[in-house]
mmCIF file of N, CA, C and O in Angstrom:
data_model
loop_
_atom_site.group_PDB
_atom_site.id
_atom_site.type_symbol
_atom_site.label_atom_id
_atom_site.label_comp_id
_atom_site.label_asym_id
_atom_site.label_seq_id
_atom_site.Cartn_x
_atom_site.Cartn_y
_atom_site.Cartn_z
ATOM 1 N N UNK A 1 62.823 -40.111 117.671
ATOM 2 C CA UNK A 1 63.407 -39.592 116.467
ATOM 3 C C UNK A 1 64.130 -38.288 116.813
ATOM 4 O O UNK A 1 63.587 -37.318 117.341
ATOM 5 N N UNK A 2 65.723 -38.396 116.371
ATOM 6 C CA UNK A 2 66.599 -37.026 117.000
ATOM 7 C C UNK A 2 66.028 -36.312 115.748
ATOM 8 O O UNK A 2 65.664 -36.945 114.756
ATOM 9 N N UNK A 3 65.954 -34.659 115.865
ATOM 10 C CA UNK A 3 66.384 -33.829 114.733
ATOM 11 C C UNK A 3 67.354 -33.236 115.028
ATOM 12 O O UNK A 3 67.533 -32.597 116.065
ATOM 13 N N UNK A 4 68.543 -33.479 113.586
ATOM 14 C CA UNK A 4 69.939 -33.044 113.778
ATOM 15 C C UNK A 4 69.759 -31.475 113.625
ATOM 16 O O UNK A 4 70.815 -30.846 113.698
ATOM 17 N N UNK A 5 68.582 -30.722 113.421
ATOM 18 C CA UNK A 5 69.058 -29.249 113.030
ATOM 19 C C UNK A 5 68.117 -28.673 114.600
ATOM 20 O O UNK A 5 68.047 -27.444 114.609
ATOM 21 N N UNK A 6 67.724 -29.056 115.313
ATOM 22 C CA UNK A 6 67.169 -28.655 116.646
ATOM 23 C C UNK A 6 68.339 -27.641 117.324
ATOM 24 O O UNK A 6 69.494 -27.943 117.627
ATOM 25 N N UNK A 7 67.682 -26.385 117.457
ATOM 26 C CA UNK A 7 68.915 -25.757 117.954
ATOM 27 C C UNK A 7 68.729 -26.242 119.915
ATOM 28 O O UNK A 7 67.651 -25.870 120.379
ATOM 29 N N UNK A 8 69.375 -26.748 120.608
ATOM 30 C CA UNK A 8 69.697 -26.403 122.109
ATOM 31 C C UNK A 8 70.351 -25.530 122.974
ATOM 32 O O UNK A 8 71.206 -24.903 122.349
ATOM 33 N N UNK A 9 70.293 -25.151 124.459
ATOM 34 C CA UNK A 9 71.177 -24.608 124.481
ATOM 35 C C UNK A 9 72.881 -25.189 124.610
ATOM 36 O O UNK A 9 73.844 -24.493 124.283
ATOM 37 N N UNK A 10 72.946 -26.094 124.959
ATOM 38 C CA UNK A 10 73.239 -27.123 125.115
ATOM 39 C C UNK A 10 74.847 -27.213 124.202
ATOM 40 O O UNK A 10 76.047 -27.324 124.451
ATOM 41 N N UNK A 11 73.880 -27.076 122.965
ATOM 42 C CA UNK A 11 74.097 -27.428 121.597
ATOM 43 C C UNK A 11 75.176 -25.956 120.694
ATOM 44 O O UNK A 11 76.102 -25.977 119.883
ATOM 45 N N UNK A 12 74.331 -24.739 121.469
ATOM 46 C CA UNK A 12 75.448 -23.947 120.745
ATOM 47 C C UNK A 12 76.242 -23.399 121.683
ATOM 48 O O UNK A 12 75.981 -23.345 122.885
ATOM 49 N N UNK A 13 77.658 -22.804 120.901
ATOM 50 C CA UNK A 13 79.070 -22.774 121.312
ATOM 51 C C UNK A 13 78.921 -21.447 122.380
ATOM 52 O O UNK A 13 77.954 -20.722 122.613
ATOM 53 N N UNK A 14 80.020 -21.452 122.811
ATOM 54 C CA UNK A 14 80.114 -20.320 123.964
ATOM 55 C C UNK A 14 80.818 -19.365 123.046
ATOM 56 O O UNK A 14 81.340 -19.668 121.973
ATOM 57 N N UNK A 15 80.774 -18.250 123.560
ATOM 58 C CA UNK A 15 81.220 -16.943 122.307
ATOM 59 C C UNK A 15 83.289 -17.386 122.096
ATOM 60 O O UNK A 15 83.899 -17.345 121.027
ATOM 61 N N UNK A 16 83.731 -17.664 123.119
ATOM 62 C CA UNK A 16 84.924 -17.880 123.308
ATOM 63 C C UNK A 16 85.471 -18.932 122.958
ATOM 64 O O UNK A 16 86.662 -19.180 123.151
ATOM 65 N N UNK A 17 84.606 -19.726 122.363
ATOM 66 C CA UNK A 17 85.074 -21.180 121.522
ATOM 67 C C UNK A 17 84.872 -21.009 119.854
ATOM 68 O O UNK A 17 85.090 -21.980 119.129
ATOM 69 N N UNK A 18 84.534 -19.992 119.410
ATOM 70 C CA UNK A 18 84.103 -19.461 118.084
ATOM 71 C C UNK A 18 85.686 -19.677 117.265
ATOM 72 O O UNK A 18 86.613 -19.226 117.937
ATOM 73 N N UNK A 19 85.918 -20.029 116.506
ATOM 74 C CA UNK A 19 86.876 -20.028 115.675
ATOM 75 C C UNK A 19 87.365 -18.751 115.212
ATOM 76 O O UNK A 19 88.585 -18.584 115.206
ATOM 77 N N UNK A 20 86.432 -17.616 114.735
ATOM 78 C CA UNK A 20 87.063 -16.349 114.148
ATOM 79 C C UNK A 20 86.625 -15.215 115.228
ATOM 80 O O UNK A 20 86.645 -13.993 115.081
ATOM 81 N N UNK A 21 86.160 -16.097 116.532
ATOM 82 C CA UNK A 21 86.539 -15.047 117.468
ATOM 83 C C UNK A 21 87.889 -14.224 118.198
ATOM 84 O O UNK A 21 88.806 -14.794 118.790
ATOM 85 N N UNK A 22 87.768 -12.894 118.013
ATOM 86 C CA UNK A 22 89.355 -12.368 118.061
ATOM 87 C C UNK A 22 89.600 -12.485 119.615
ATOM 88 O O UNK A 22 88.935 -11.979 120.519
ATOM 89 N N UNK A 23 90.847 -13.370 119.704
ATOM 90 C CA UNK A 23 91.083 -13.334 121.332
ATOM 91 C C UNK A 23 91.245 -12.288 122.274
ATOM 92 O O UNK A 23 91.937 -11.309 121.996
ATOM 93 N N UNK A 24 90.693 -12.404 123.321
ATOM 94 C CA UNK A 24 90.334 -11.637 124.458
ATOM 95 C C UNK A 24 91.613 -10.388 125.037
ATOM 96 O O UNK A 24 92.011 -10.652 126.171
ATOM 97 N N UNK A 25 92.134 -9.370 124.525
ATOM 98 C CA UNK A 25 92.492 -8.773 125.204
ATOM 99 C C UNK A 25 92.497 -7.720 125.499
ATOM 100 O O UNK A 25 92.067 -6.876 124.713
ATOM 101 N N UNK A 26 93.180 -7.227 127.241
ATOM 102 C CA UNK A 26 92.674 -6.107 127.875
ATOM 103 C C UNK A 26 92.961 -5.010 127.273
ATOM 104 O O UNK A 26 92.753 -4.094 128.069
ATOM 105 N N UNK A 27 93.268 -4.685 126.455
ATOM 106 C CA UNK A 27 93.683 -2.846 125.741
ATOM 107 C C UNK A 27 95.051 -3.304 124.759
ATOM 108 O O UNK A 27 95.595 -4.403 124.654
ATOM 109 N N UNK A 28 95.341 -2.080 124.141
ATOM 110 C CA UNK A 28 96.972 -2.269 123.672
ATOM 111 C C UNK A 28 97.943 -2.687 124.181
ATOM 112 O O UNK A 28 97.842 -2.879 125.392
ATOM 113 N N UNK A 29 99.180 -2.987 123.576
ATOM 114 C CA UNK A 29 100.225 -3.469 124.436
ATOM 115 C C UNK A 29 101.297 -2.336 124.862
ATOM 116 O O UNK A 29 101.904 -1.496 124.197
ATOM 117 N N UNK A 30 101.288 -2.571 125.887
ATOM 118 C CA UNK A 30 102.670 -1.218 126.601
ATOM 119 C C UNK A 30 103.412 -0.342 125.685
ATOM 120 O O UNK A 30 103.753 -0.707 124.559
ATOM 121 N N UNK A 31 103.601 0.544 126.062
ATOM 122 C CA UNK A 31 104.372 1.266 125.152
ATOM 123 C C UNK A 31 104.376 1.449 123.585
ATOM 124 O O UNK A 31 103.553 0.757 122.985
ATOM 125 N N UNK A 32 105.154 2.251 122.858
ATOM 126 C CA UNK A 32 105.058 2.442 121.481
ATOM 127 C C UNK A 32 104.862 3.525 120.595
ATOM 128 O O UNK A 32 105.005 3.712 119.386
ATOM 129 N N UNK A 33 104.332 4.459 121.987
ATOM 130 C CA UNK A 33 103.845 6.170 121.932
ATOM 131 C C UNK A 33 105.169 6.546 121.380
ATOM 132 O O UNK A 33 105.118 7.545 120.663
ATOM 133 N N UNK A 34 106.737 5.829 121.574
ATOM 134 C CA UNK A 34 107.787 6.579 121.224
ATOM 135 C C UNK A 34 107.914 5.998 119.872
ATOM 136 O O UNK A 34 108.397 6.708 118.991
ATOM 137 N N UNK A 35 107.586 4.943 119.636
ATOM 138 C CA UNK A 35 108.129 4.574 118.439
ATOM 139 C C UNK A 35 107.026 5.161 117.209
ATOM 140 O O UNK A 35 107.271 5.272 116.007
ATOM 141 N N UNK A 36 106.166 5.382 117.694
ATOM 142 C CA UNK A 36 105.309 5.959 116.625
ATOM 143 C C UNK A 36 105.784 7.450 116.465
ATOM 144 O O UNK A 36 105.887 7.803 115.290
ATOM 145 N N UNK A 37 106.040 8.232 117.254
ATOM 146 C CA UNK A 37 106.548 9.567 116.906
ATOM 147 C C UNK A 37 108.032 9.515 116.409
ATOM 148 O O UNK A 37 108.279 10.321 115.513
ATOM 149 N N UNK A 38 108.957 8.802 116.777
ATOM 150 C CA UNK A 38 110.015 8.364 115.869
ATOM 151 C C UNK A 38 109.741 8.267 114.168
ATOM 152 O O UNK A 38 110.283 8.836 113.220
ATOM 153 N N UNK A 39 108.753 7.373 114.253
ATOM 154 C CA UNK A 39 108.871 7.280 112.980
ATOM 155 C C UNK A 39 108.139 8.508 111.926
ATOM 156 O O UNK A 39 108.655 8.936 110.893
ATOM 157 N N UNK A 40 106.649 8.973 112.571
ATOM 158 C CA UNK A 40 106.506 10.370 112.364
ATOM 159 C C UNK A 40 107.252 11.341 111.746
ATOM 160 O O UNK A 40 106.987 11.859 110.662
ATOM 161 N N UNK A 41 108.492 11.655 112.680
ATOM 162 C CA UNK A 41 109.110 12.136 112.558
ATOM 163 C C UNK A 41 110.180 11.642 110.904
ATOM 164 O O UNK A 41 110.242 12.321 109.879
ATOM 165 N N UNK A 42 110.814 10.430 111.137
ATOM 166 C CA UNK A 42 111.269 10.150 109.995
ATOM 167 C C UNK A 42 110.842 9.982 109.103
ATOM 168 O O UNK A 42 111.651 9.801 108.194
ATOM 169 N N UNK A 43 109.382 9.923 108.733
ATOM 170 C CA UNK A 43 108.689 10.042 107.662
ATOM 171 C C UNK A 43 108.180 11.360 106.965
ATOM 172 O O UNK A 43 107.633 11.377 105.862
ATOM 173 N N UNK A 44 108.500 12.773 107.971
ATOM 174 C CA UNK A 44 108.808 14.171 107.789
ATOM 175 C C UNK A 44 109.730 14.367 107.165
ATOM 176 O O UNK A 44 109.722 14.749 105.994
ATOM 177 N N UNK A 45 110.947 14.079 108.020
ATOM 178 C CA UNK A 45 112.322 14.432 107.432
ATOM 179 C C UNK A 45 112.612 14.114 105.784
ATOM 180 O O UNK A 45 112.950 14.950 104.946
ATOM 181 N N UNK A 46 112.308 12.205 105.497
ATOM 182 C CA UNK A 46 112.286 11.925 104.247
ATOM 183 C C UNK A 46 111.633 12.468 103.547
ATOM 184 O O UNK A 46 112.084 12.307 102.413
ATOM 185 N N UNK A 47 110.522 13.235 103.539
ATOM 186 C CA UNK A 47 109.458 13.750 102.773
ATOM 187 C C UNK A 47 110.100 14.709 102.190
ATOM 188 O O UNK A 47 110.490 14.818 101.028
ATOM 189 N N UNK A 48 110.231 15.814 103.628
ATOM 190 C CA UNK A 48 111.430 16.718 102.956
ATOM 191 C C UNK A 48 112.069 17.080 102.069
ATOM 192 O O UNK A 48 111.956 17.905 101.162
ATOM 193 N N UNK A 49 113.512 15.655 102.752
ATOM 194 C CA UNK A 49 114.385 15.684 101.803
ATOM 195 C C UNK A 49 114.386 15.496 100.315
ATOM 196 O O UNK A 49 114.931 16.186 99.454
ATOM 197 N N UNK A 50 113.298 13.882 100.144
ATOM 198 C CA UNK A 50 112.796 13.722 98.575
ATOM 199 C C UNK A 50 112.378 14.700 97.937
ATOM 200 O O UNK A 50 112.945 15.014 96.891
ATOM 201 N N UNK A 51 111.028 15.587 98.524
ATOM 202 C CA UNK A 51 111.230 17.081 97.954
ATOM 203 C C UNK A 51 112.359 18.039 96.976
ATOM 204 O O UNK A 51 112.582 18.295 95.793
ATOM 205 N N UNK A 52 112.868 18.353 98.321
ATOM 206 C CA UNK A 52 114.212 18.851 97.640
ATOM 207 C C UNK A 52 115.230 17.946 96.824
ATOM 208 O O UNK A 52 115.864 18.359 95.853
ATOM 209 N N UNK A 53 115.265 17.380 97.050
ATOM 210 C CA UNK A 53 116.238 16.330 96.508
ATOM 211 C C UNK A 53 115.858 16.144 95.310
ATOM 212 O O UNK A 53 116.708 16.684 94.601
ATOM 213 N N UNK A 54 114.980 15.638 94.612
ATOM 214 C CA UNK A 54 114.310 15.775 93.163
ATOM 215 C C UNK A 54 113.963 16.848 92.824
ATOM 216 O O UNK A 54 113.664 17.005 91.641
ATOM 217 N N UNK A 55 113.873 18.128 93.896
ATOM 218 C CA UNK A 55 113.458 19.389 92.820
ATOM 219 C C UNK A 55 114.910 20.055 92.424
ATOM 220 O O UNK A 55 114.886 20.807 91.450
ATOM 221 N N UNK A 56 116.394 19.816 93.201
ATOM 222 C CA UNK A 56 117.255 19.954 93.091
ATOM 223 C C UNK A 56 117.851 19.579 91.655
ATOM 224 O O UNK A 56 118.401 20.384 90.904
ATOM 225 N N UNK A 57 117.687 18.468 91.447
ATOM 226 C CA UNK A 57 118.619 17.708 90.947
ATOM 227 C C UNK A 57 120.065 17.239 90.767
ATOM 228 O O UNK A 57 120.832 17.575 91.669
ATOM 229 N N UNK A 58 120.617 16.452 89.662
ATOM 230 C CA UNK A 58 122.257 15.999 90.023
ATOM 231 C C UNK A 58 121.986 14.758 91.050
ATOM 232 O O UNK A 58 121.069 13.973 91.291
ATOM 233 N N UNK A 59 123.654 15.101 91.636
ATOM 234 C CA UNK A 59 123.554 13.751 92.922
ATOM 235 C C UNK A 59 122.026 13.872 93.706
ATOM 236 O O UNK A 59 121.287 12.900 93.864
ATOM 237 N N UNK A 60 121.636 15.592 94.267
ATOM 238 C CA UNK A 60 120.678 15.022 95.488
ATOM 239 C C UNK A 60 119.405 14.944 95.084
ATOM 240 O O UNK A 60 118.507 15.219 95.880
ATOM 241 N N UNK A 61 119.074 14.479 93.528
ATOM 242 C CA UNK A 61 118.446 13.647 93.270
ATOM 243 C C UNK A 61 118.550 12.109 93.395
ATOM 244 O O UNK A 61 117.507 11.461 93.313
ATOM 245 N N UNK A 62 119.722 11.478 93.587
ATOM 246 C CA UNK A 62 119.854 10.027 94.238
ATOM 247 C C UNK A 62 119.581 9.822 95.452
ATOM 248 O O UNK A 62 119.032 8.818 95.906
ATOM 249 N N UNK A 63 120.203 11.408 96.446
ATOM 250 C CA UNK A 63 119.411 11.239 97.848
ATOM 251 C C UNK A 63 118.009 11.428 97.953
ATOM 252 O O UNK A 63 117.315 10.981 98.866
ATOM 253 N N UNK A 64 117.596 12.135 96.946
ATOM 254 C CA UNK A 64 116.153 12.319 96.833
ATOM 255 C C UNK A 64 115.246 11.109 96.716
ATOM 256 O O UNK A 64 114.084 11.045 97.119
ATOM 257 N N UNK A 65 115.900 10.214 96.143
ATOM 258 C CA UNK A 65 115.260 8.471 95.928
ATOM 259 C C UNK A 65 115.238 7.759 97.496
ATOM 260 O O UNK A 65 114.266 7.554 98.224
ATOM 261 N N UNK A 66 116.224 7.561 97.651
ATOM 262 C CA UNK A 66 116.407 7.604 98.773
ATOM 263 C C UNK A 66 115.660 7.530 100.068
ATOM 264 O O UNK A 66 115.459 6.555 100.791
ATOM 265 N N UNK A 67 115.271 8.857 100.207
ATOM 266 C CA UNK A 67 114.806 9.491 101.221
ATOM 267 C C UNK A 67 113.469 9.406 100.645
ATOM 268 O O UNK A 67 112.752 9.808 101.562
ATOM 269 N N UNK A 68 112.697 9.106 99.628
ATOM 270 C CA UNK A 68 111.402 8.533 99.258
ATOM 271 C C UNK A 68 111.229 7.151 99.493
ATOM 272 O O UNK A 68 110.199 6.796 100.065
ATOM 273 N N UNK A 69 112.041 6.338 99.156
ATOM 274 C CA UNK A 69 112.220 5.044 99.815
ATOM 275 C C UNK A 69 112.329 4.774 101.496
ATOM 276 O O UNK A 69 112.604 3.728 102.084
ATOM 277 N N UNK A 70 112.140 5.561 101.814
ATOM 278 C CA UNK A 70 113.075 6.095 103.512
ATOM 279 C C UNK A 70 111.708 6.065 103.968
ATOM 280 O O UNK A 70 111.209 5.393 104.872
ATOM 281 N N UNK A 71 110.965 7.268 102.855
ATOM 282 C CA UNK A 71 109.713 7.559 103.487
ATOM 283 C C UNK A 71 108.267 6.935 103.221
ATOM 284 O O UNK A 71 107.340 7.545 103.752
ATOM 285 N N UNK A 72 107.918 5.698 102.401
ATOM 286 C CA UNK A 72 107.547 4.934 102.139
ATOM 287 C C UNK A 72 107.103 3.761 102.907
ATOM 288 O O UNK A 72 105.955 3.419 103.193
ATOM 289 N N UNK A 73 108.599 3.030 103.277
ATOM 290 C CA UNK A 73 108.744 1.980 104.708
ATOM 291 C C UNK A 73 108.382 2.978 106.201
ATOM 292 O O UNK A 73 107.831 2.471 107.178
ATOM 293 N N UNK A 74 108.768 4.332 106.155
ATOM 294 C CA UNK A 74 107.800 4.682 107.549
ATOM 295 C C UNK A 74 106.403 4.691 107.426
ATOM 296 O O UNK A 74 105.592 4.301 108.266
ATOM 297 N N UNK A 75 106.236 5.048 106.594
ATOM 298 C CA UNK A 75 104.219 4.992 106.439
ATOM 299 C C UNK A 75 103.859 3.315 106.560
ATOM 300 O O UNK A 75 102.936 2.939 107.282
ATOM 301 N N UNK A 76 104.600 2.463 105.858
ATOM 302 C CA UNK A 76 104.492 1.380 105.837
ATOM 303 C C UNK A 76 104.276 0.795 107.329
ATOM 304 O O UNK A 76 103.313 0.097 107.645
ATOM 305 N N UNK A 77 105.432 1.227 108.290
ATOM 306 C CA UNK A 77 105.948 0.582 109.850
ATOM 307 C C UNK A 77 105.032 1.342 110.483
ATOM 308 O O UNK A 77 104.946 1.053 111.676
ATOM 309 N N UNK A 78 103.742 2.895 109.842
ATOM 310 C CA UNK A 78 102.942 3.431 110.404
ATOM 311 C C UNK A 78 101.986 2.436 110.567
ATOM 312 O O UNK A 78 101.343 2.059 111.547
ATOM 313 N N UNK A 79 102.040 1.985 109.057
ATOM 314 C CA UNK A 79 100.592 1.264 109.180
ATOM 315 C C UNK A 79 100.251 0.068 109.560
ATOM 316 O O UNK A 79 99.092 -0.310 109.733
ATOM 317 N N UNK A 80 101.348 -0.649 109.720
ATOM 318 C CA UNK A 80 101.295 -1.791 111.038
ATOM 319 C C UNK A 80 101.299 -1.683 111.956
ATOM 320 O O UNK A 80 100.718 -2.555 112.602
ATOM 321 N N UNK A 81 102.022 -0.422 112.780
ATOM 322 C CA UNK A 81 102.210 -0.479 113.472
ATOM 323 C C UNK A 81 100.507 0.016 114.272
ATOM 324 O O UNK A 81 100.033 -0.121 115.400
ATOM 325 N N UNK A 82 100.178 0.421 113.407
ATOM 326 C CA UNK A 82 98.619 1.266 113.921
ATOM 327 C C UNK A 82 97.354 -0.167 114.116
ATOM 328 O O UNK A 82 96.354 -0.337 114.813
ATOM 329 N N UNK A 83 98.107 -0.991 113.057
ATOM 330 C CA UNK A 83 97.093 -2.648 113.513
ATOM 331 C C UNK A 83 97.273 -2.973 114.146
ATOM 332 O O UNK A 83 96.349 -3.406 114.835
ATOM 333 N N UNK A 84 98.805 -3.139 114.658
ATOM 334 C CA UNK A 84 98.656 -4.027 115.620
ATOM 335 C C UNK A 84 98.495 -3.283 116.804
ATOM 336 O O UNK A 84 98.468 -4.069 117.751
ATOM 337 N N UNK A 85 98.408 -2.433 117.068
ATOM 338 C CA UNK A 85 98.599 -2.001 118.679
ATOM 339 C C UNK A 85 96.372 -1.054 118.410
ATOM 340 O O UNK A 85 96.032 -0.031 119.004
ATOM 341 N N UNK A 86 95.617 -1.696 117.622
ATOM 342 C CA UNK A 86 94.583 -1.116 117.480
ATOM 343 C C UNK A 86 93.372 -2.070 118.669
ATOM 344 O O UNK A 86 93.781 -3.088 119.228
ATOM 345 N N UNK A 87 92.167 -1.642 118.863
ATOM 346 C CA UNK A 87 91.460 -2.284 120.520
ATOM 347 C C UNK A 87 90.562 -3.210 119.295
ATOM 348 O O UNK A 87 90.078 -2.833 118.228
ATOM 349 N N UNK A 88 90.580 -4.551 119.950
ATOM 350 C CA UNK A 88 89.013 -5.112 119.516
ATOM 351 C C UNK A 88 87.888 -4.700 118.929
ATOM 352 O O UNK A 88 86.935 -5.470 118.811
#
């Protein structure tokens, strides 16, 4: 008589055959140190400018939109960019 719930060793999986195991790799991927301070940086500048730009008002309140929108998608391209290049 088999019992189907008998654990073996046999029987259970190797850690690397796991379905929601995250695949194996050695560290981050190359480079990116520049593109993250790039964007740093452009997510300063826009800050900035939206600042002024809405405390101004008139036109460089449209650049002021702008440059909040500017600075939005960098936090955004921060924060992917910080997943994907993050260790196991």
């Amino acid at each position: 008589m088999n019992d189907p719930y008998r654990v073996t060793p046999a029987a259970q999986p190797r850690p690397s055959a796991s379905p929601i195991a995250p695949s194996h790799r050695s560290g981050p991927p190359s480079g990116g140190t520049a593109l993250r301070v790039i964007l740093w940086i452009g997510f300063t500048v826009c800050a900035v400018v939206n600042i002024i730009g809405n405390s101004v008002g008139g036109v460089a309140k449209d650049v002021g939109m702008v440059a909040g929108i500017l600075s939005v998608c960098s936090i955004a391209a921060l924060i992917a960019h910080h997943y994907t290049r993050r260790r196991p």
